[in-house]
Short mmCIF file of C-alpha atoms in Angstrom, two decimals:
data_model
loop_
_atom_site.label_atom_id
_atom_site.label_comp_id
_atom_site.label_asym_id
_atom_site.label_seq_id
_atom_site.Cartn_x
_atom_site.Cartn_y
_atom_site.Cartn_z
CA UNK A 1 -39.30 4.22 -15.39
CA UNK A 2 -37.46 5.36 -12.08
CA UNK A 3 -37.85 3.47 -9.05
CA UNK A 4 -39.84 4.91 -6.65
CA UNK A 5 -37.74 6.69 -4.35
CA UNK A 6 -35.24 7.09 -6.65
CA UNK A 7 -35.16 11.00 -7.92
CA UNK A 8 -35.63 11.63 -11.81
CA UNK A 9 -33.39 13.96 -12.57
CA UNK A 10 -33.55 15.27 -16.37
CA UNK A 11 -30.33 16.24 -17.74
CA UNK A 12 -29.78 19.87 -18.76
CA UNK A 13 -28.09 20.05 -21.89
CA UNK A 14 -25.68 20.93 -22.72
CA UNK A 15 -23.91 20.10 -19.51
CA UNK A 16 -20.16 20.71 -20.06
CA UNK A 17 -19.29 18.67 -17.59
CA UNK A 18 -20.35 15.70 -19.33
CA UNK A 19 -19.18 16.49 -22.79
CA UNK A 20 -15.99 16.72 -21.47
CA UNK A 21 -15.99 12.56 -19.05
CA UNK A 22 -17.58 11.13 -22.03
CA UNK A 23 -14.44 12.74 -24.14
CA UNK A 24 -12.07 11.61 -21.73
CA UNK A 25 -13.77 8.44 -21.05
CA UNK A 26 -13.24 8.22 -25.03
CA UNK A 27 -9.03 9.04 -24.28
CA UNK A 28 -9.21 12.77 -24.73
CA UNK A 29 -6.40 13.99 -22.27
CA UNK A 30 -7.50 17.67 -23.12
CA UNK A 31 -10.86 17.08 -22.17
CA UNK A 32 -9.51 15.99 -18.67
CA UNK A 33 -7.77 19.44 -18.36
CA UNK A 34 -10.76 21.21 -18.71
CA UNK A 35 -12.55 19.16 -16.09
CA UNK A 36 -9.88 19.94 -13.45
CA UNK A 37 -9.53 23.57 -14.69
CA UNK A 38 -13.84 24.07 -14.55
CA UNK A 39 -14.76 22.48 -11.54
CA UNK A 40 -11.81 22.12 -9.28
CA UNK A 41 -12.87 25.81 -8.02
CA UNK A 42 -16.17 24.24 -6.86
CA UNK A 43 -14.38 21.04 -5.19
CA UNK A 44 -12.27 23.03 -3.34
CA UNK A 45 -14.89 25.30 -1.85
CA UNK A 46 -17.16 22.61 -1.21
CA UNK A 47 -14.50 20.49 0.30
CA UNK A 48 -13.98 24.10 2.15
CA UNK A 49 -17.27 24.01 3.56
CA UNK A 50 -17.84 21.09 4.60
CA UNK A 51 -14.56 19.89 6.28
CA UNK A 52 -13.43 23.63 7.28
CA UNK A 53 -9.77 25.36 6.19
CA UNK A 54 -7.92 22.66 6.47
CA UNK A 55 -4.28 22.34 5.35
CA UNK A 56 -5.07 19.59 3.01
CA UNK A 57 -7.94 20.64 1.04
CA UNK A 58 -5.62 20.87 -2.49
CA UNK A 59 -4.64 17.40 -1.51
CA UNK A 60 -8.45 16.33 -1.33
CA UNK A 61 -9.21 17.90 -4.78
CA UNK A 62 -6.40 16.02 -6.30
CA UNK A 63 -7.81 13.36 -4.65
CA UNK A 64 -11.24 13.56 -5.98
CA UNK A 65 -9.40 14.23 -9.89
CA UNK A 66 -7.43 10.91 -8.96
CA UNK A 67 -10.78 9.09 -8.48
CA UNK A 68 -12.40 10.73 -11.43
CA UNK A 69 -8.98 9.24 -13.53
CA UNK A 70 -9.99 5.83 -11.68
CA UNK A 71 -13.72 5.47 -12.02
CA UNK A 72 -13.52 7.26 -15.84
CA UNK A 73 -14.29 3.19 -17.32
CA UNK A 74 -17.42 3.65 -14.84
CA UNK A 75 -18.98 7.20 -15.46
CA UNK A 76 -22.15 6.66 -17.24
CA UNK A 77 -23.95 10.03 -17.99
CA UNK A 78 -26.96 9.90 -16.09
CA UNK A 79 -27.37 13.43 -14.27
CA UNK A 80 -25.32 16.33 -14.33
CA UNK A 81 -21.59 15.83 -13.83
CA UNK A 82 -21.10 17.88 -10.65
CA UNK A 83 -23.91 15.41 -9.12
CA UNK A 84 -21.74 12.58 -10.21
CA UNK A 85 -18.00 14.65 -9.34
CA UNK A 86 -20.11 15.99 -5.53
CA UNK A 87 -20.95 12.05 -4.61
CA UNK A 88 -17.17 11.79 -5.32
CA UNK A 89 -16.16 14.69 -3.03
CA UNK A 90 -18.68 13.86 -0.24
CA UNK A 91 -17.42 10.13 0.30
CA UNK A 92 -14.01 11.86 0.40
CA UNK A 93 -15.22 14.26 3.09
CA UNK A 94 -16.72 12.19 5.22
CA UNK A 95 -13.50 9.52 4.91
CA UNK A 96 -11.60 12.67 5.76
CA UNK A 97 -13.83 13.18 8.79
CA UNK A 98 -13.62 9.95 10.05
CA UNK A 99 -9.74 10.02 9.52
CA UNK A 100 -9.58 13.54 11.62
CA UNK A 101 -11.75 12.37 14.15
CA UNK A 102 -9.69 9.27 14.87
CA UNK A 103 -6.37 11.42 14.81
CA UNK A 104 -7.86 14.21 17.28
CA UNK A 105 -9.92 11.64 19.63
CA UNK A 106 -11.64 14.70 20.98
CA UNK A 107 -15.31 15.73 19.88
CA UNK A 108 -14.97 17.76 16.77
CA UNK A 109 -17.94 19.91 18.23
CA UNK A 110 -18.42 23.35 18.01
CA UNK A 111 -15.82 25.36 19.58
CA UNK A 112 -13.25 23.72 17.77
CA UNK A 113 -14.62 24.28 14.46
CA UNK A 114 -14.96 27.40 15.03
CA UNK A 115 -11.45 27.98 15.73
CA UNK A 116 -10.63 25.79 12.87
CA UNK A 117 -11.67 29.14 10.74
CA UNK A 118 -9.54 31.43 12.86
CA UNK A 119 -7.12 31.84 10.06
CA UNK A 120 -9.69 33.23 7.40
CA UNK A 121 -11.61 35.25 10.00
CA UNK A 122 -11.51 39.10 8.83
CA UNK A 123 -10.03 41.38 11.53
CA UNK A 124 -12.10 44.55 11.33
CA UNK A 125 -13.45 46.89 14.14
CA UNK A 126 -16.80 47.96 14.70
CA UNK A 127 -19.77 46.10 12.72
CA UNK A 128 -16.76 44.51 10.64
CA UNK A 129 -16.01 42.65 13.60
CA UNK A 130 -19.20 41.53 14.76
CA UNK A 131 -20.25 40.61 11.05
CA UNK A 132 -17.28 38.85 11.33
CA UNK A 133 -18.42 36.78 14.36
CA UNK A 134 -21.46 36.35 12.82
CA UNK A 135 -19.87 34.53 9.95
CA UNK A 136 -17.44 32.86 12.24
CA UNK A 137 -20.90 31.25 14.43
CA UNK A 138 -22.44 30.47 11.45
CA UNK A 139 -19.58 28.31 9.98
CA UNK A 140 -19.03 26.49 13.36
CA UNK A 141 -22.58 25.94 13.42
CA UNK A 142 -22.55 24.25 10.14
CA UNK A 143 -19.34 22.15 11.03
CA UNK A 144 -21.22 21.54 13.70
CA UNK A 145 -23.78 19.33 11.82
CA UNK A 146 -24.48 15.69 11.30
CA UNK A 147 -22.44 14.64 8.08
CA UNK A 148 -25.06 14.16 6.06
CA UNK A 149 -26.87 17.13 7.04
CA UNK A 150 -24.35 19.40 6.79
CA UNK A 151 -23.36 18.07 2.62
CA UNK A 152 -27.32 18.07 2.27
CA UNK A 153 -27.39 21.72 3.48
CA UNK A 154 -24.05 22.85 1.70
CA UNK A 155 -25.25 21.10 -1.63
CA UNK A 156 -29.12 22.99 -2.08
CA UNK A 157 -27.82 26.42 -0.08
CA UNK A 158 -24.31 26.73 -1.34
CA UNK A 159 -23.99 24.73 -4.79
CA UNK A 160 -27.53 25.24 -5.22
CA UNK A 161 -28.89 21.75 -6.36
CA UNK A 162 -32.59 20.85 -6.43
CA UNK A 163 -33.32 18.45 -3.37
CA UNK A 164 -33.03 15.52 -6.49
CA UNK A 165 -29.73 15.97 -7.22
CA UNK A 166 -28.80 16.32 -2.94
CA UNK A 167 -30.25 12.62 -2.91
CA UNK A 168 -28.59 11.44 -5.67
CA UNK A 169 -24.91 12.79 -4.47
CA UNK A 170 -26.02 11.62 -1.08
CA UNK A 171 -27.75 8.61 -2.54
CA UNK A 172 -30.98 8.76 -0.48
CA UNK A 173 -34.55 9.76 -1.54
CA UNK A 174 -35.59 13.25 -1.93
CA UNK A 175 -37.69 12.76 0.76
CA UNK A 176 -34.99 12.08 3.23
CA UNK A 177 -33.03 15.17 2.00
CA UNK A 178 -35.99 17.04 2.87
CA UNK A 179 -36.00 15.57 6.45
CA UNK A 180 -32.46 16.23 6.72
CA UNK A 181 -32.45 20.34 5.80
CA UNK A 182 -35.56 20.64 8.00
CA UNK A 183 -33.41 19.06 11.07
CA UNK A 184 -30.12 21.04 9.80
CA UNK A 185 -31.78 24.33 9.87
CA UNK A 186 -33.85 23.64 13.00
CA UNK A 187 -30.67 22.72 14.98
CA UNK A 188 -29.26 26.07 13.04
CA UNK A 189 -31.83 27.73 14.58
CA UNK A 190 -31.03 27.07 17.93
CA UNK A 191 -27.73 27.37 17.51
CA UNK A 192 -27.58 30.65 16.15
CA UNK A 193 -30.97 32.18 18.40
CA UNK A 194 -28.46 34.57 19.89
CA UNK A 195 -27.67 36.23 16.69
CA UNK A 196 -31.20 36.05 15.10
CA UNK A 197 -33.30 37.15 18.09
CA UNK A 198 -30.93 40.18 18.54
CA UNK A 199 -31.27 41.29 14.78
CA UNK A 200 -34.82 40.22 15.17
CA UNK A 201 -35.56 42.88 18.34
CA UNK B 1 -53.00 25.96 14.58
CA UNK B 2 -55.70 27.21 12.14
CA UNK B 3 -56.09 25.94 8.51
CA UNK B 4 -54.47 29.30 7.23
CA UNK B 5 -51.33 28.95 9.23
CA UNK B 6 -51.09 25.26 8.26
CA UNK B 7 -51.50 26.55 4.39
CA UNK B 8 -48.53 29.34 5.32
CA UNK B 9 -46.19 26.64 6.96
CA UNK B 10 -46.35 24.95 4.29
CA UNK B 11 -45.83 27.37 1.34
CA UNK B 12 -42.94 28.59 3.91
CA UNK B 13 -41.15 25.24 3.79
CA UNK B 14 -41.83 25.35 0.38
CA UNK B 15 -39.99 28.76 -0.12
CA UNK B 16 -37.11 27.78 2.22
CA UNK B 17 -36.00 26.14 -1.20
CA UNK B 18 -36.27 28.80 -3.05
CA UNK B 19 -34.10 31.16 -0.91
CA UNK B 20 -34.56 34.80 0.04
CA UNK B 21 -36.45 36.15 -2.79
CA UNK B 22 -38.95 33.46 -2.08
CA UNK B 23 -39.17 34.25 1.19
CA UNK B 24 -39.84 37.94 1.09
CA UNK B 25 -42.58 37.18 -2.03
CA UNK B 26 -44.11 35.10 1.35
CA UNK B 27 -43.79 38.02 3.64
CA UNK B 28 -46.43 40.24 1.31
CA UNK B 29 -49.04 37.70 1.43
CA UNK B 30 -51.71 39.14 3.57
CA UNK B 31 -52.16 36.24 6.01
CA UNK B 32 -48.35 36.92 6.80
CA UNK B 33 -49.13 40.33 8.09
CA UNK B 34 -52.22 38.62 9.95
CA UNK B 35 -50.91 36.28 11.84
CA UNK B 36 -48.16 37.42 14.18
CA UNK B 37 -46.89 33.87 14.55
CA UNK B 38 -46.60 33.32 11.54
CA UNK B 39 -44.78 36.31 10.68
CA UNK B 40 -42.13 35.36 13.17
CA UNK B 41 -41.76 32.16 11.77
CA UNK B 42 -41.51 33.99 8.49
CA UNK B 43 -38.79 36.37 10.10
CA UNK B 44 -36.74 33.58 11.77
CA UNK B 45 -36.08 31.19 8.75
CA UNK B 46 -35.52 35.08 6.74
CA UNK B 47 -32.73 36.01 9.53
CA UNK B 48 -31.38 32.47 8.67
CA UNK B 49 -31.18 32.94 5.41
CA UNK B 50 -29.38 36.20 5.69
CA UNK B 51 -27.08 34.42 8.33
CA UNK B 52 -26.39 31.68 5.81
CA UNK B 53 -25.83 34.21 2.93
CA UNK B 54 -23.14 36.41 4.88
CA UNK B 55 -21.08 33.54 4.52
CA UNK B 56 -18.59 33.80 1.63
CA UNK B 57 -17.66 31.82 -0.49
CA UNK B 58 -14.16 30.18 0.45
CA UNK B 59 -11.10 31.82 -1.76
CA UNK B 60 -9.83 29.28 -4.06
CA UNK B 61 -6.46 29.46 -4.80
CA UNK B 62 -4.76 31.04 -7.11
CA UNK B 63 -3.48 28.61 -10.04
CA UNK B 64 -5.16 26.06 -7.95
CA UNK B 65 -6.20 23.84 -11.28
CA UNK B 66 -2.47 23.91 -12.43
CA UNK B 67 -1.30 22.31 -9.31
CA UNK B 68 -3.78 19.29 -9.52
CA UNK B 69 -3.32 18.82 -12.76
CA UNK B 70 0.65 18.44 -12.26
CA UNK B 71 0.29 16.49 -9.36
CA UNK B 72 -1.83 13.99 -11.60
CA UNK B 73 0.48 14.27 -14.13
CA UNK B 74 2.05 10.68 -13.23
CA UNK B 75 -1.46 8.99 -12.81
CA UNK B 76 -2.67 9.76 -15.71
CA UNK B 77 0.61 8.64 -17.73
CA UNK B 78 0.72 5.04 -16.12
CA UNK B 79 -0.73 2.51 -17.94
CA UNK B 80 -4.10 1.43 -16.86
CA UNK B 81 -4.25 -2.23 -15.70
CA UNK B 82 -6.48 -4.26 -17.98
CA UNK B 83 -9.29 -6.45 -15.96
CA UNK B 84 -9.67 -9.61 -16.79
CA UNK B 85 -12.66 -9.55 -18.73
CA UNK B 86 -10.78 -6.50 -20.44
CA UNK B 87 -8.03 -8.53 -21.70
CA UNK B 88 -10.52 -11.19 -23.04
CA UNK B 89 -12.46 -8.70 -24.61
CA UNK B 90 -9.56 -7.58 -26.17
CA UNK B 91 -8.43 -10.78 -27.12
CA UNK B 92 -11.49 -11.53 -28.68
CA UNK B 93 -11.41 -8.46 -30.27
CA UNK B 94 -8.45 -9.11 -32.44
CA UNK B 95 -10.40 -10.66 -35.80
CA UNK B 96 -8.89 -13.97 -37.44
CA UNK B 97 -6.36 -13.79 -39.92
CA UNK B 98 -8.26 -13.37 -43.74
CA UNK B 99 -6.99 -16.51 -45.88
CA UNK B 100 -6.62 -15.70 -49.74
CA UNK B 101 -9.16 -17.43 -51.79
CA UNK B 102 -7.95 -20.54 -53.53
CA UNK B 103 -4.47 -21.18 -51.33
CA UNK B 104 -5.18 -24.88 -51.30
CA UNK B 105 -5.21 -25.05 -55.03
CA UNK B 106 -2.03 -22.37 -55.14
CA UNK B 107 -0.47 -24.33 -52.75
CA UNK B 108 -0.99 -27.79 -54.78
CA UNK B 109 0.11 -25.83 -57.97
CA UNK B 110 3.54 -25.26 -56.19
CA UNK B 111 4.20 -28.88 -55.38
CA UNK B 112 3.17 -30.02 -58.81
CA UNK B 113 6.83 -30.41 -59.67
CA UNK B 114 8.35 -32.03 -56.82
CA UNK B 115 5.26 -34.49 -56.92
CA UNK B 116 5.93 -34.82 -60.55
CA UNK B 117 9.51 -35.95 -60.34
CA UNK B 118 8.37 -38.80 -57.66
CA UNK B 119 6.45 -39.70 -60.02
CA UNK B 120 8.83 -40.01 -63.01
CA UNK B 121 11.56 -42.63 -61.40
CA UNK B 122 11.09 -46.07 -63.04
CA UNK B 123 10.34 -48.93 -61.03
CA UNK B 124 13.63 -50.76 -61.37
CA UNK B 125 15.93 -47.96 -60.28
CA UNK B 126 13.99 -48.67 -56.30
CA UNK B 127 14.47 -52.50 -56.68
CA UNK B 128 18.44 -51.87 -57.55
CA UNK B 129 18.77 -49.12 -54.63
CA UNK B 130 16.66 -52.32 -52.48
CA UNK B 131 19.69 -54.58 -53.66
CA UNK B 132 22.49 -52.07 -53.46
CA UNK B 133 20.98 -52.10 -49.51
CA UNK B 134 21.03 -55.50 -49.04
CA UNK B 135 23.78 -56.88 -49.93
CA UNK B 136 25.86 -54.04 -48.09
CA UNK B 137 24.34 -55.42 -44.82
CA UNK B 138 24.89 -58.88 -45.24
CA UNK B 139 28.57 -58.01 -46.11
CA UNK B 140 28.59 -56.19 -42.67
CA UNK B 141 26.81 -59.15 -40.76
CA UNK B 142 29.56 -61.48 -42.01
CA UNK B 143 32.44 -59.41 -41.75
CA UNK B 144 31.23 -59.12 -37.86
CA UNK B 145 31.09 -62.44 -36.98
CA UNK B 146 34.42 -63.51 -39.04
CA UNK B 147 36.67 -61.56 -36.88
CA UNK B 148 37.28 -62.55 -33.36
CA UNK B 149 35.87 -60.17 -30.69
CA UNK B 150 37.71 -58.47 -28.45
CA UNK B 151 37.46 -59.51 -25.01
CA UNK B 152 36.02 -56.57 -23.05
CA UNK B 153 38.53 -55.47 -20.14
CA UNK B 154 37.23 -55.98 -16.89
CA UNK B 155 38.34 -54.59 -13.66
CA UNK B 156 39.91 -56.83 -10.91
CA UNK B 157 36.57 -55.93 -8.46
CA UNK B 158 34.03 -57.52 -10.69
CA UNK B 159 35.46 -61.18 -10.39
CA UNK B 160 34.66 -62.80 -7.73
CA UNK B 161 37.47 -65.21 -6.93
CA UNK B 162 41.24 -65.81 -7.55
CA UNK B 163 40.34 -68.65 -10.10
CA UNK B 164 38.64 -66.50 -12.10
CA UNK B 165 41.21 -63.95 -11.58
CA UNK B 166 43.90 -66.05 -12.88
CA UNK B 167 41.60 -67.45 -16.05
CA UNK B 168 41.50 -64.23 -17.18
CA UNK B 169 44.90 -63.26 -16.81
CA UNK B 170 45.48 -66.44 -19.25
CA UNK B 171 42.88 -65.45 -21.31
CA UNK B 172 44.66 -61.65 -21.69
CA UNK B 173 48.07 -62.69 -21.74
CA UNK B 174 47.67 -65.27 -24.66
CA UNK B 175 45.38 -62.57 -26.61
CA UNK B 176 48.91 -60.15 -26.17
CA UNK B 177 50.81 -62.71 -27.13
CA UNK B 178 48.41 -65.02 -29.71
CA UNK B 179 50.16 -68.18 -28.41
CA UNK B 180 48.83 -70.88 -25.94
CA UNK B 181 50.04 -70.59 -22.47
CA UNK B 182 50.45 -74.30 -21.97
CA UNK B 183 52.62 -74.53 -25.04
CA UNK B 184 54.30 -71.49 -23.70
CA UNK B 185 54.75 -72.87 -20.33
CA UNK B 186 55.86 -76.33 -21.49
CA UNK B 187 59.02 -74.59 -23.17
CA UNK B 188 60.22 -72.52 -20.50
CA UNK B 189 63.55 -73.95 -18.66
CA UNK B 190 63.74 -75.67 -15.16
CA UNK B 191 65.23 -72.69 -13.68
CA UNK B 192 62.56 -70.48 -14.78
CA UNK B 193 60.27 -73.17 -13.42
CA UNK B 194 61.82 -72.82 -9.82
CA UNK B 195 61.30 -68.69 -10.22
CA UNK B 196 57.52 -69.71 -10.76
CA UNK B 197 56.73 -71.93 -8.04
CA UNK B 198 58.98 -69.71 -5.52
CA UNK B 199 56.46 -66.49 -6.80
CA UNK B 200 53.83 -68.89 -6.46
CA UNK B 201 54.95 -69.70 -2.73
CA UNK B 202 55.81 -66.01 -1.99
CA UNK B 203 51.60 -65.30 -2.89
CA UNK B 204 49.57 -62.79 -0.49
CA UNK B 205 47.17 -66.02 0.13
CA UNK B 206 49.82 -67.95 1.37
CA UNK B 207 51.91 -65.46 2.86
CA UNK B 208 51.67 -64.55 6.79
CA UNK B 209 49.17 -60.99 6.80
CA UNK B 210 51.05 -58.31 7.30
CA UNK B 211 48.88 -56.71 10.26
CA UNK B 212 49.01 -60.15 11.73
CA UNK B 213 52.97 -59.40 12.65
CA UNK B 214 52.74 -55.90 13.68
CA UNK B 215 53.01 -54.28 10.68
CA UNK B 216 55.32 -53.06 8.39
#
């Protein structure tokens, strides 16, 4: 029986994810291979969205692998492996975070996040362009968000996990993810009224 | 707020988790196109949604798994460190040694023969080897204390005055020479005699010191 808060999460199976830890935890090398080559596209764009383009973010996936390699005696199958591998990658982000925000000393608020995504902005004219600044607002207002809010939001809108699973990566009760997407998207709201009033006229 | 819209708020925070498609399946319920506050509620979490969604995905890399993979190339080729309770677990893991059946009895079948040929020598060969012993160390006792013993030589520091200083010289000199000194010394001639007692006169002891008169 689950403790009360904590979310019962039923394992899909297969989940290929696991197959291949419990291989590796068993010495496969191979099976380790497939791990990085199957879900280091997903690290990397959630590290991506929830830290920004930063220079490092293949540095941070090896990262994550190199903890995965380190905490391999410790896996023990009990939800899907990305739930396990995204706990992994969050307490990496928000180290990250911290590290940034002690390096910069300035508020990592909004205006600089958004320039933090001037690199992958699209140039285009016209409806391009304002798409483009649509996308641009939407990603600072993201970075913009509480830690925790923002990997709650990223994990169920992005990466698509059941509110469960976002309390078991951010290991909190569903209930509390539930809270925390409410307040994300509220503050979203505001944020981006500009943009959604306008379409909505 | 009237019961309906409570009902809708609900089922729209419900279908906030499902996405777009839940969303629109909200916007053709009836109460939706009822209620015009409601339907901008409705409206402003579906602009959201579409604001969320025109974000793409971030571009991975190209060969982006390759790269991790060699960069953990050297982690995962050191040699993890055992814990402690590791190690004992491996330890303990390592089963005892099997011992063949019956080794004690193989192992007294092997030493029947050298236990055997104990057994065989007759009594009277050990009390002529006893004898054989015996008698060679009372031959060395007495051979010992027949001979005379060499008087150990003794440095000039460890006696403590001239008298037993000049005993000892005695004692060496008629050990070199295996005569008495007084014999000796009663056959020497009177001018030898006057060489003694002048050598005796000339003595350090009775002598002036030397740093007493300034030196050499």
């Amino acid at each position: 029986m689950p403790a009360p808060d904590e979310p019962n999460v039923e394992l899909p199976t297969p989940d290929p994810g696991v197959a291949w830890m419990l291989r590796y935890q068993q010495g496969d090398e191979r099976a380790f291979d497939q791990l990085v080559e199957g879900y280091s596209p997903r690290v990397f764009a959630l590290i991506t969205r929830f830290v920004g383009p930063a220079q490092n973010r293949e540095d941070l996936v090896q990262e994550v692998f190199l903890r995965v390699i380190r905490a391999r005696h410790d896996y023990r199958p009990e939800a899907r492996f990305s739930t396990w591998l995204y706990r992994i990658v969050f307490n990496l982000c928000v180290n990250e975070n911290e590290r940034r925000k002690r390096g910069v000393s300035l508020d990592d608020g909004e205006g600089e996040a958004h320039d933090r995504w001037a690199d992958e902005r699209v140039s285009a004219p016209g409806a391009e362009l304002e798409r483009a600044d649509l996308v641009g607002s939407v990603r600072a207002a993201i970075a913009a968000l509480p830690d925790r809010q923002r990997m709650a939001l990223v994990l169920a809108k992005y990466e698509e996990l059941a509110y469960d699973e976002v309390a078991l990566v951010l290991g909190t009760s569903e209930k509390a993810v539930k809270s925390m997407i409410h307040r994300a998207r509220e503050t979203l709201r505001v944020r981006l009224s500009a943009f959604l009033e306008e379409e909505l006229a | 707020m009237s019961s309906a819209c409570e009902s809708f708020r609900v089922e729209l925070e419900r279908a906030v988790r499902g996405g777009g498609r839940a969303l629109a399946r909200l916007a053709a319920e009836p109460h939706a196109r009822q209620c015009g506050a409601c339907r901008t509620a409705l409206a402003r979490e579906q602009m959201l949604e579409r604001a969320l969604a025109a974000v793409p995905a971030p571009a991975v890399p190209p060969a982006l798994a390759r790269r991790v993979l060699a960069a953990l190339a050297h982690e995962r080729l050191r040699a993890p460190v055992l814990e402690e309770h590791e190690l004992d677990e491996l330890l303990e893991s390592v089963p005892a040694p099997p011992v063949p059946p019956d080794l004690g009895a193989r192992v007294l079948a092997g030493l029947v023969p050298e236990r055997s040929a104990r057994r065989r020598r007759p009594r009277w060969a050990w009390l002529v080897a006893a004898g054989l012993l015996v008698g060679a160390g009372l031959w060395a006792v007495r051979a010992r204390s027949s001979a005379p013993p060499p008087s150990p030589l003794v440095e000039a520091e460890d006696l403590e005055s001239d008298e037993e200083l000049l005993a000892y010289a005695c004692e060496r000199w008629e050990e070199l020479h295996d005569e008495d000194l007084d014999v000796w010394l009663a056959s020497i001639d009177p001018l030898d005699e006057l060489l003694l007692e002048y050598a005796e006169e000339s003595w350090p002891e009775n002598a002036a010191p030397a740093d007493a008169a300034g030196g050499f």
